[in-house]
Amino acid sequence: MNPVTLEKLVALCKRRGFVYQSADIYGGLNGVYDFGHLGTLLKQNITSSWRQAMTRTDRGDMLLFDGSILGPHAVWEASGHVQGFHDPMVDCLACKHRYRADDIDLEKACPHCGKKEWTDIREFNMMFQTNLGAATDKSAIAYLRPETAQSIYINFKNIISTNRVKLPFGVAQIGKAFRNEITPKQFLFRMREFEQMEMEWFCKPETAAQDFEYWVEQRIAFFAHVGIKKENIRQYEQKPHERAHYAQRTIDIEYNFPFGWKELEGIANRGNYDLSQHTKFSGKELGYFDEATNQTIIPHVVETSIGIDRLFLTLLFDAYTEDVVENEERIVLKLHPRMAPIKAALFPLTKKLSEPVEKLYKDLKRKGYSVQFDETGSIGKRYRRQDEIGTPACFTYDFESEKDSSMTVRNRDTTFQERISIDQIETYIKNLTQ
Ligand code: GAP
């Protein structure tokens, strides 16, 4: 069995239409990607699983939110991003190549040209800045958000005055974020334009530590739910000197990527830092009136934050398998059926038998199932195509089918085949994703 590599995944994503390099025909845009049909379906499965996991919590209410991407200077000044959202940058004086200083060994020569002539390390702010309208003064400066969370904090007053919620409650948001990474790399792992799924949990200070534990547990359960192998996930508790200065605890959920254990999701007990900062900078009190004590408090926040694209990459790494079936090598994505972009494929053995299969296909599509119809090439070739995109079940209609009203269903992972009555196919597909 060959180990999965980043190169193999990138090739599969392009070949099967999951992900394309953005602006490919113009030479590509570094750190920016477009998602094709199957990639979009996989992303949809990721976001709907996350939203379900979040909104099903019985610990308190969970509200949904969809904030703007552009934010004024004042927001990012209050959040600390204008002053502190930096990465250390260094240039090679000889070849002008630019690196993140913590990515390379400055004691050694430049990996690009082999010379050792480094500039000093400088801090590089990773926010994309733009100007609103025609004005050029400071009031017109805006940024593309580098995280989604801040729009929830600055709307805290709106959120509590328009929803009848009591502490604790959460606000969950899915949306784009932008970071001008010095060296975007490892495909979808570190991008300049990406999407986050963030949840801000507002609670009383005295329950924050317990709520933090609860959300770590919930997030670990989520990774099992989407089918990631338990042995490839671990928790890393950040040491005090690694944590953001305001964070009381931070646990990174890490995944065992081929390039090492790396952060997949961050869970942080942020205290009341964010709401206090925005209260201070905006002059508007972002407090919560606690009826039990007749006092206004600034809630504490437990945050869970994960990148959709990074989870997308993780699911592909975890599922990618090469094996041999009937003396033939195959690539198979052993995605959990819940995550599989296509749940089932329907094949007529020959084109002569297409009509009833096409009818079944259209019927299933009309009912909302993500299915494919394929009548071209040998059955073996059709299986390989579906294996590569992770389709859990393939149904074949043959000459017997006309007599016994059954089809052969073949399991993606085991390749085991059995006969199934045609009127049971819908239930079979439905059960796959339960
Ligand atoms: N609000 C907290 C926050 O944004 P973060 O650790 O900077 O924390 C959270 O980012 C998650 O967002 C990461 O764990 C990762 O999954 C994803 N992420 C961050 N930067 C990314 C990038 N450049 N490309 C893809 N995903 C990224």
JSON list of N, CA and C in Angstrom, two decimals, residues 41-103:
[
{"chain": "A", "resi": 41, "resn": "LEU", "atom": "N", "xyz": [-20.04, 19.96, -3.45]},
{"chain": "A", "resi": 41, "resn": "LEU", "atom": "CA", "xyz": [-20.92, 19.03, -2.71]},
{"chain": "A", "resi": 41, "resn": "LEU", "atom": "C", "xyz": [-20.27, 18.60, -1.40]},
{"chain": "A", "resi": 42, "resn": "LEU", "atom": "N", "xyz": [-18.95, 18.33, -1.44]},
{"chain": "A", "resi": 42, "resn": "LEU", "atom": "CA", "xyz": [-18.27, 17.92, -0.22]},
{"chain": "A", "resi": 42, "resn": "LEU", "atom": "C", "xyz": [-18.29, 19.05, 0.82]},
{"chain": "A", "resi": 43, "resn": "LYS", "atom": "N", "xyz": [-18.07, 20.28, 0.34]},
{"chain": "A", "resi": 43, "resn": "LYS", "atom": "CA", "xyz": [-18.13, 21.43, 1.26]},
{"chain": "A", "resi": 43, "resn": "LYS", "atom": "C", "xyz": [-19.52, 21.56, 1.89]},
{"chain": "A", "resi": 44, "resn": "GLN", "atom": "N", "xyz": [-20.53, 21.35, 1.05]},
{"chain": "A", "resi": 44, "resn": "GLN", "atom": "CA", "xyz": [-21.91, 21.43, 1.58]},
{"chain": "A", "resi": 44, "resn": "GLN", "atom": "C", "xyz": [-22.14, 20.40, 2.67]},
{"chain": "A", "resi": 45, "resn": "ASN", "atom": "N", "xyz": [-21.60, 19.19, 2.47]},
{"chain": "A", "resi": 45, "resn": "ASN", "atom": "CA", "xyz": [-21.77, 18.14, 3.48]},
{"chain": "A", "resi": 45, "resn": "ASN", "atom": "C", "xyz": [-21.03, 18.52, 4.77]},
{"chain": "A", "resi": 46, "resn": "ILE", "atom": "N", "xyz": [-19.87, 19.16, 4.61]},
{"chain": "A", "resi": 46, "resn": "ILE", "atom": "CA", "xyz": [-19.10, 19.60, 5.79]},
{"chain": "A", "resi": 46, "resn": "ILE", "atom": "C", "xyz": [-19.90, 20.66, 6.55]},
{"chain": "A", "resi": 47, "resn": "THR", "atom": "N", "xyz": [-20.39, 21.67, 5.82]},
{"chain": "A", "resi": 47, "resn": "THR", "atom": "CA", "xyz": [-21.07, 22.77, 6.53]},
{"chain": "A", "resi": 47, "resn": "THR", "atom": "C", "xyz": [-22.39, 22.30, 7.14]},
{"chain": "A", "resi": 48, "resn": "SER", "atom": "N", "xyz": [-23.12, 21.41, 6.44]},
{"chain": "A", "resi": 48, "resn": "SER", "atom": "CA", "xyz": [-24.39, 21.01, 7.06]},
{"chain": "A", "resi": 48, "resn": "SER", "atom": "C", "xyz": [-24.14, 20.12, 8.27]},
{"chain": "A", "resi": 49, "resn": "SER", "atom": "N", "xyz": [-23.08, 19.30, 8.26]},
{"chain": "A", "resi": 49, "resn": "SER", "atom": "CA", "xyz": [-22.77, 18.48, 9.46]},
{"chain": "A", "resi": 49, "resn": "SER", "atom": "C", "xyz": [-22.38, 19.38, 10.62]},
{"chain": "A", "resi": 50, "resn": "TRP", "atom": "N", "xyz": [-21.59, 20.41, 10.32]},
{"chain": "A", "resi": 50, "resn": "TRP", "atom": "CA", "xyz": [-21.15, 21.32, 11.39]},
{"chain": "A", "resi": 50, "resn": "TRP", "atom": "C", "xyz": [-22.35, 22.08, 11.98]},
{"chain": "A", "resi": 51, "resn": "ARG", "atom": "N", "xyz": [-23.19, 22.59, 11.08]},
{"chain": "A", "resi": 51, "resn": "ARG", "atom": "CA", "xyz": [-24.34, 23.37, 11.55]},
{"chain": "A", "resi": 51, "resn": "ARG", "atom": "C", "xyz": [-25.27, 22.50, 12.41]},
{"chain": "A", "resi": 52, "resn": "GLN", "atom": "N", "xyz": [-25.46, 21.26, 11.95]},
{"chain": "A", "resi": 52, "resn": "GLN", "atom": "CA", "xyz": [-26.30, 20.33, 12.74]},
{"chain": "A", "resi": 52, "resn": "GLN", "atom": "C", "xyz": [-25.68, 20.08, 14.10]},
{"chain": "A", "resi": 53, "resn": "ALA", "atom": "N", "xyz": [-24.37, 19.81, 14.11]},
{"chain": "A", "resi": 53, "resn": "ALA", "atom": "CA", "xyz": [-23.71, 19.51, 15.39]},
{"chain": "A", "resi": 53, "resn": "ALA", "atom": "C", "xyz": [-23.82, 20.70, 16.33]},
{"chain": "A", "resi": 54, "resn": "MET", "atom": "N", "xyz": [-23.70, 21.89, 15.80]},
{"chain": "A", "resi": 54, "resn": "MET", "atom": "CA", "xyz": [-23.76, 23.09, 16.63]},
{"chain": "A", "resi": 54, "resn": "MET", "atom": "C", "xyz": [-25.17, 23.33, 17.16]},
{"chain": "A", "resi": 55, "resn": "THR", "atom": "N", "xyz": [-26.16, 23.25, 16.26]},
{"chain": "A", "resi": 55, "resn": "THR", "atom": "CA", "xyz": [-27.51, 23.64, 16.68]},
{"chain": "A", "resi": 55, "resn": "THR", "atom": "C", "xyz": [-28.19, 22.56, 17.51]},
{"chain": "A", "resi": 56, "resn": "ARG", "atom": "N", "xyz": [-27.61, 21.35, 17.52]},
{"chain": "A", "resi": 56, "resn": "ARG", "atom": "CA", "xyz": [-28.24, 20.28, 18.30]},
{"chain": "A", "resi": 56, "resn": "ARG", "atom": "C", "xyz": [-27.82, 20.30, 19.77]},
{"chain": "A", "resi": 57, "resn": "THR", "atom": "N", "xyz": [-26.97, 21.24, 20.15]},
{"chain": "A", "resi": 57, "resn": "THR", "atom": "CA", "xyz": [-26.54, 21.26, 21.55]},
{"chain": "A", "resi": 57, "resn": "THR", "atom": "C", "xyz": [-27.74, 21.54, 22.46]},
{"chain": "A", "resi": 58, "resn": "ASP", "atom": "N", "xyz": [-27.79, 20.83, 23.59]},
{"chain": "A", "resi": 58, "resn": "ASP", "atom": "CA", "xyz": [-28.89, 21.09, 24.54]},
{"chain": "A", "resi": 58, "resn": "ASP", "atom": "C", "xyz": [-28.39, 21.89, 25.74]},
{"chain": "A", "resi": 59, "resn": "ARG", "atom": "N", "xyz": [-27.19, 22.42, 25.63]},
{"chain": "A", "resi": 59, "resn": "ARG", "atom": "CA", "xyz": [-26.62, 23.17, 26.76]},
{"chain": "A", "resi": 59, "resn": "ARG", "atom": "C", "xyz": [-27.12, 24.61, 26.83]},
{"chain": "A", "resi": 60, "resn": "GLY", "atom": "N", "xyz": [-27.66, 25.10, 25.72]},
{"chain": "A", "resi": 60, "resn": "GLY", "atom": "CA", "xyz": [-28.15, 26.47, 25.66]},
{"chain": "A", "resi": 60, "resn": "GLY", "atom": "C", "xyz": [-28.58, 26.73, 24.23]},
{"chain": "A", "resi": 61, "resn": "ASP", "atom": "N", "xyz": [-29.14, 27.92, 23.98]},
{"chain": "A", "resi": 61, "resn": "ASP", "atom": "CA", "xyz": [-29.56, 28.23, 22.61]},
{"chain": "A", "resi": 61, "resn": "ASP", "atom": "C", "xyz": [-28.36, 28.38, 21.69]},
{"chain": "A", "resi": 62, "resn": "MET", "atom": "N", "xyz": [-28.57, 28.10, 20.41]},
{"chain": "A", "resi": 62, "resn": "MET", "atom": "CA", "xyz": [-27.52, 28.34, 19.42]},
{"chain": "A", "resi": 62, "resn": "MET", "atom": "C", "xyz": [-28.14, 29.18, 18.30]},
{"chain": "A", "resi": 63, "resn": "LEU", "atom": "N", "xyz": [-27.63, 30.38, 18.12]},
{"chain": "A", "resi": 63, "resn": "LEU", "atom": "CA", "xyz": [-28.15, 31.27, 17.07]},
{"chain": "A", "resi": 63, "resn": "LEU", "atom": "C", "xyz": [-27.23, 31.23, 15.86]},
{"chain": "A", "resi": 64, "resn": "LEU", "atom": "N", "xyz": [-27.80, 31.53, 14.71]},
{"chain": "A", "resi": 64, "resn": "LEU", "atom": "CA", "xyz": [-26.98, 31.58, 13.50]},
{"chain": "A", "resi": 64, "resn": "LEU", "atom": "C", "xyz": [-26.67, 33.02, 13.14]},
{"chain": "A", "resi": 65, "resn": "PHE", "atom": "N", "xyz": [-25.59, 33.22, 12.41]},
{"chain": "A", "resi": 65, "resn": "PHE", "atom": "CA", "xyz": [-25.16, 34.57, 12.09]},
{"chain": "A", "resi": 65, "resn": "PHE", "atom": "C", "xyz": [-24.42, 34.54, 10.75]},
{"chain": "A", "resi": 66, "resn": "ASP", "atom": "N", "xyz": [-24.52, 35.66, 10.01]},
{"chain": "A", "resi": 66, "resn": "ASP", "atom": "CA", "xyz": [-23.80, 35.76, 8.74]},
{"chain": "A", "resi": 66, "resn": "ASP", "atom": "C", "xyz": [-23.34, 37.20, 8.57]},
{"chain": "A", "resi": 67, "resn": "GLY", "atom": "N", "xyz": [-22.15, 37.49, 9.03]},
{"chain": "A", "resi": 67, "resn": "GLY", "atom": "CA", "xyz": [-21.64, 38.87, 9.07]},
{"chain": "A", "resi": 67, "resn": "GLY", "atom": "C", "xyz": [-20.99, 39.29, 7.76]},
{"chain": "A", "resi": 68, "resn": "SER", "atom": "N", "xyz": [-20.70, 40.59, 7.68]},
{"chain": "A", "resi": 68, "resn": "SER", "atom": "CA", "xyz": [-20.09, 41.13, 6.45]},
{"chain": "A", "resi": 68, "resn": "SER", "atom": "C", "xyz": [-18.60, 40.78, 6.41]},
{"chain": "A", "resi": 69, "resn": "ILE", "atom": "N", "xyz": [-18.05, 40.78, 5.22]},
{"chain": "A", "resi": 69, "resn": "ILE", "atom": "CA", "xyz": [-16.62, 40.49, 5.04]},
{"chain": "A", "resi": 69, "resn": "ILE", "atom": "C", "xyz": [-15.79, 41.75, 5.26]},
{"chain": "A", "resi": 70, "resn": "LEU", "atom": "N", "xyz": [-16.30, 42.89, 4.82]},
{"chain": "A", "resi": 70, "resn": "LEU", "atom": "CA", "xyz": [-15.58, 44.15, 5.01]},
{"chain": "A", "resi": 70, "resn": "LEU", "atom": "C", "xyz": [-15.83, 44.68, 6.41]},
{"chain": "A", "resi": 71, "resn": "GLY", "atom": "N", "xyz": [-14.78, 45.16, 7.04]},
{"chain": "A", "resi": 71, "resn": "GLY", "atom": "CA", "xyz": [-14.93, 45.76, 8.37]},
{"chain": "A", "resi": 71, "resn": "GLY", "atom": "C", "xyz": [-14.08, 47.01, 8.47]},
{"chain": "A", "resi": 72, "resn": "PRO", "atom": "N", "xyz": [-14.58, 48.04, 9.18]},
{"chain": "A", "resi": 72, "resn": "PRO", "atom": "CA", "xyz": [-13.80, 49.28, 9.27]},
{"chain": "A", "resi": 72, "resn": "PRO", "atom": "C", "xyz": [-12.56, 49.14, 10.14]},
{"chain": "A", "resi": 73, "resn": "HIS", "atom": "N", "xyz": [-11.65, 50.08, 9.96]},
{"chain": "A", "resi": 73, "resn": "HIS", "atom": "CA", "xyz": [-10.39, 50.11, 10.70]},
{"chain": "A", "resi": 73, "resn": "HIS", "atom": "C", "xyz": [-10.64, 49.94, 12.21]},
{"chain": "A", "resi": 74, "resn": "ALA", "atom": "N", "xyz": [-11.66, 50.67, 12.70]},
{"chain": "A", "resi": 74, "resn": "ALA", "atom": "CA", "xyz": [-11.90, 50.70, 14.16]},
{"chain": "A", "resi": 74, "resn": "ALA", "atom": "C", "xyz": [-12.09, 49.30, 14.75]},
{"chain": "A", "resi": 75, "resn": "VAL", "atom": "N", "xyz": [-12.79, 48.44, 14.01]},
{"chain": "A", "resi": 75, "resn": "VAL", "atom": "CA", "xyz": [-13.05, 47.07, 14.52]},
{"chain": "A", "resi": 75, "resn": "VAL", "atom": "C", "xyz": [-11.74, 46.33, 14.73]},
{"chain": "A", "resi": 76, "resn": "TRP", "atom": "N", "xyz": [-10.87, 46.45, 13.76]},
{"chain": "A", "resi": 76, "resn": "TRP", "atom": "CA", "xyz": [-9.65, 45.64, 13.78]},
{"chain": "A", "resi": 76, "resn": "TRP", "atom": "C", "xyz": [-8.57, 46.25, 14.67]},
{"chain": "A", "resi": 77, "resn": "GLU", "atom": "N", "xyz": [-8.78, 47.53, 14.96]},
{"chain": "A", "resi": 77, "resn": "GLU", "atom": "CA", "xyz": [-7.90, 48.17, 15.94]},
{"chain": "A", "resi": 77, "resn": "GLU", "atom": "C", "xyz": [-8.29, 47.67, 17.33]},
{"chain": "A", "resi": 78, "resn": "ALA", "atom": "N", "xyz": [-9.61, 47.66, 17.59]},
{"chain": "A", "resi": 78, "resn": "ALA", "atom": "CA", "xyz": [-10.09, 47.20, 18.90]},
{"chain": "A", "resi": 78, "resn": "ALA", "atom": "C", "xyz": [-9.76, 45.72, 19.12]},
{"chain": "A", "resi": 79, "resn": "SER", "atom": "N", "xyz": [-9.85, 44.92, 18.07]},
{"chain": "A", "resi": 79, "resn": "SER", "atom": "CA", "xyz": [-9.61, 43.47, 18.22]},
{"chain": "A", "resi": 79, "resn": "SER", "atom": "C", "xyz": [-8.13, 43.16, 18.42]},
{"chain": "A", "resi": 80, "resn": "GLY", "atom": "N", "xyz": [-7.27, 44.11, 18.07]},
{"chain": "A", "resi": 80, "resn": "GLY", "atom": "CA", "xyz": [-5.83, 43.89, 18.22]},
{"chain": "A", "resi": 80, "resn": "GLY", "atom": "C", "xyz": [-5.16, 43.45, 16.92]},
{"chain": "A", "resi": 81, "resn": "HIS", "atom": "N", "xyz": [-5.96, 43.29, 15.84]},
{"chain": "A", "resi": 81, "resn": "HIS", "atom": "CA", "xyz": [-5.38, 42.77, 14.60]},
{"chain": "A", "resi": 81, "resn": "HIS", "atom": "C", "xyz": [-4.49, 43.80, 13.89]},
{"chain": "A", "resi": 82, "resn": "VAL", "atom": "N", "xyz": [-4.84, 45.10, 13.98]},
{"chain": "A", "resi": 82, "resn": "VAL", "atom": "CA", "xyz": [-4.01, 46.10, 13.29]},
{"chain": "A", "resi": 82, "resn": "VAL", "atom": "C", "xyz": [-2.60, 46.09, 13.88]},
{"chain": "A", "resi": 83, "resn": "GLN", "atom": "N", "xyz": [-2.54, 46.01, 15.21]},
{"chain": "A", "resi": 83, "resn": "GLN", "atom": "CA", "xyz": [-1.23, 46.05, 15.87]},
{"chain": "A", "resi": 83, "resn": "GLN", "atom": "C", "xyz": [-0.53, 44.69, 15.88]},
{"chain": "A", "resi": 84, "resn": "GLY", "atom": "N", "xyz": [-1.32, 43.60, 16.01]},
{"chain": "A", "resi": 84, "resn": "GLY", "atom": "CA", "xyz": [-0.66, 42.34, 16.34]},
{"chain": "A", "resi": 84, "resn": "GLY", "atom": "C", "xyz": [-0.85, 41.18, 15.39]},
{"chain": "A", "resi": 85, "resn": "PHE", "atom": "N", "xyz": [-1.58, 41.36, 14.28]},
{"chain": "A", "resi": 85, "resn": "PHE", "atom": "CA", "xyz": [-1.81, 40.19, 13.42]},
{"chain": "A", "resi": 85, "resn": "PHE", "atom": "C", "xyz": [-0.68, 40.08, 12.39]},
{"chain": "A", "resi": 86, "resn": "HIS", "atom": "N", "xyz": [0.49, 39.74, 12.92]},
{"chain": "A", "resi": 86, "resn": "HIS", "atom": "CA", "xyz": [1.70, 39.75, 12.11]},
{"chain": "A", "resi": 86, "resn": "HIS", "atom": "C", "xyz": [2.29, 38.36, 11.98]},
{"chain": "A", "resi": 87, "resn": "ASP", "atom": "N", "xyz": [3.01, 38.16, 10.91]},
{"chain": "A", "resi": 87, "resn": "ASP", "atom": "CA", "xyz": [3.90, 37.00, 10.81]},
{"chain": "A", "resi": 87, "resn": "ASP", "atom": "C", "xyz": [5.31, 37.53, 10.56]},
{"chain": "A", "resi": 88, "resn": "PRO", "atom": "N", "xyz": [6.32, 36.85, 11.10]},
{"chain": "A", "resi": 88, "resn": "PRO", "atom": "CA", "xyz": [7.69, 37.31, 10.86]},
{"chain": "A", "resi": 88, "resn": "PRO", "atom": "C", "xyz": [8.12, 36.96, 9.44]},
{"chain": "A", "resi": 89, "resn": "MET", "atom": "N", "xyz": [8.71, 37.96, 8.74]},
{"chain": "A", "resi": 89, "resn": "MET", "atom": "CA", "xyz": [9.05, 37.77, 7.32]},
{"chain": "A", "resi": 89, "resn": "MET", "atom": "C", "xyz": [10.55, 38.01, 7.12]},
{"chain": "A", "resi": 90, "resn": "VAL", "atom": "N", "xyz": [11.14, 37.24, 6.23]},
{"chain": "A", "resi": 90, "resn": "VAL", "atom": "CA", "xyz": [12.56, 37.45, 5.92]},
{"chain": "A", "resi": 90, "resn": "VAL", "atom": "C", "xyz": [12.75, 37.26, 4.41]},
{"chain": "A", "resi": 91, "resn": "ASP", "atom": "N", "xyz": [13.66, 38.07, 3.82]},
{"chain": "A", "resi": 91, "resn": "ASP", "atom": "CA", "xyz": [13.92, 37.95, 2.38]},
{"chain": "A", "resi": 91, "resn": "ASP", "atom": "C", "xyz": [15.35, 37.47, 2.15]},
{"chain": "A", "resi": 92, "resn": "CYS", "atom": "N", "xyz": [15.53, 36.77, 1.04]},
{"chain": "A", "resi": 92, "resn": "CYS", "atom": "CA", "xyz": [16.89, 36.44, 0.61]},
{"chain": "A", "resi": 92, "resn": "CYS", "atom": "C", "xyz": [17.37, 37.60, -0.25]},
{"chain": "A", "resi": 93, "resn": "LEU", "atom": "N", "xyz": [18.49, 38.21, 0.15]},
{"chain": "A", "resi": 93, "resn": "LEU", "atom": "CA", "xyz": [18.98, 39.38, -0.59]},
{"chain": "A", "resi": 93, "resn": "LEU", "atom": "C", "xyz": [19.47, 39.00, -1.98]},
{"chain": "A", "resi": 94, "resn": "ALA", "atom": "N", "xyz": [19.93, 37.75, -2.12]},
{"chain": "A", "resi": 94, "resn": "ALA", "atom": "CA", "xyz": [20.49, 37.32, -3.40]},
{"chain": "A", "resi": 94, "resn": "ALA", "atom": "C", "xyz": [19.41, 37.07, -4.45]},
{"chain": "A", "resi": 95, "resn": "CYS", "atom": "N", "xyz": [18.39, 36.27, -4.11]},
{"chain": "A", "resi": 95, "resn": "CYS", "atom": "CA", "xyz": [17.40, 35.91, -5.14]},
{"chain": "A", "resi": 95, "resn": "CYS", "atom": "C", "xyz": [16.04, 36.56, -4.90]},
{"chain": "A", "resi": 96, "resn": "LYS", "atom": "N", "xyz": [15.92, 37.32, -3.81]},
{"chain": "A", "resi": 96, "resn": "LYS", "atom": "CA", "xyz": [14.69, 38.07, -3.49]},
{"chain": "A", "resi": 96, "resn": "LYS", "atom": "C", "xyz": [13.51, 37.17, -3.08]},
{"chain": "A", "resi": 97, "resn": "HIS", "atom": "N", "xyz": [13.80, 35.89, -2.85]},
{"chain": "A", "resi": 97, "resn": "HIS", "atom": "CA", "xyz": [12.73, 35.01, -2.38]},
{"chain": "A", "resi": 97, "resn": "HIS", "atom": "C", "xyz": [12.31, 35.42, -0.98]},
{"chain": "A", "resi": 98, "resn": "ARG", "atom": "N", "xyz": [11.01, 35.32, -0.70]},
{"chain": "A", "resi": 98, "resn": "ARG", "atom": "CA", "xyz": [10.48, 35.75, 0.60]},
{"chain": "A", "resi": 98, "resn": "ARG", "atom": "C", "xyz": [9.98, 34.53, 1.37]},
{"chain": "A", "resi": 99, "resn": "TYR", "atom": "N", "xyz": [10.26, 34.53, 2.68]},
{"chain": "A", "resi": 99, "resn": "TYR", "atom": "CA", "xyz": [9.85, 33.40, 3.52]},
{"chain": "A", "resi": 99, "resn": "TYR", "atom": "C", "xyz": [9.21, 33.88, 4.80]},
{"chain": "A", "resi": 100, "resn": "ARG", "atom": "N", "xyz": [8.41, 32.99, 5.41]},
{"chain": "A", "resi": 100, "resn": "ARG", "atom": "CA", "xyz": [8.00, 33.21, 6.80]},
{"chain": "A", "resi": 100, "resn": "ARG", "atom": "C", "xyz": [9.19, 32.79, 7.64]},
{"chain": "A", "resi": 101, "resn": "ALA", "atom": "N", "xyz": [9.66, 33.68, 8.51]},
{"chain": "A", "resi": 101, "resn": "ALA", "atom": "CA", "xyz": [10.92, 33.43, 9.21]},
{"chain": "A", "resi": 101, "resn": "ALA", "atom": "C", "xyz": [10.85, 32.17, 10.09]},
{"chain": "A", "resi": 102, "resn": "ASP", "atom": "N", "xyz": [9.64, 31.84, 10.58]},
{"chain": "A", "resi": 102, "resn": "ASP", "atom": "CA", "xyz": [9.55, 30.64, 11.42]},
{"chain": "A", "resi": 102, "resn": "ASP", "atom": "C", "xyz": [9.39, 29.37, 10.60]},
{"chain": "A", "resi": 103, "resn": "ASP", "atom": "N", "xyz": [9.39, 29.49, 9.27]},
{"chain": "A", "resi": 103, "resn": "ASP", "atom": "CA", "xyz": [9.29, 28.31, 8.40]},
{"chain": "A", "resi": 103, "resn": "ASP", "atom": "C", "xyz": [10.65, 27.77, 7.98]}
]
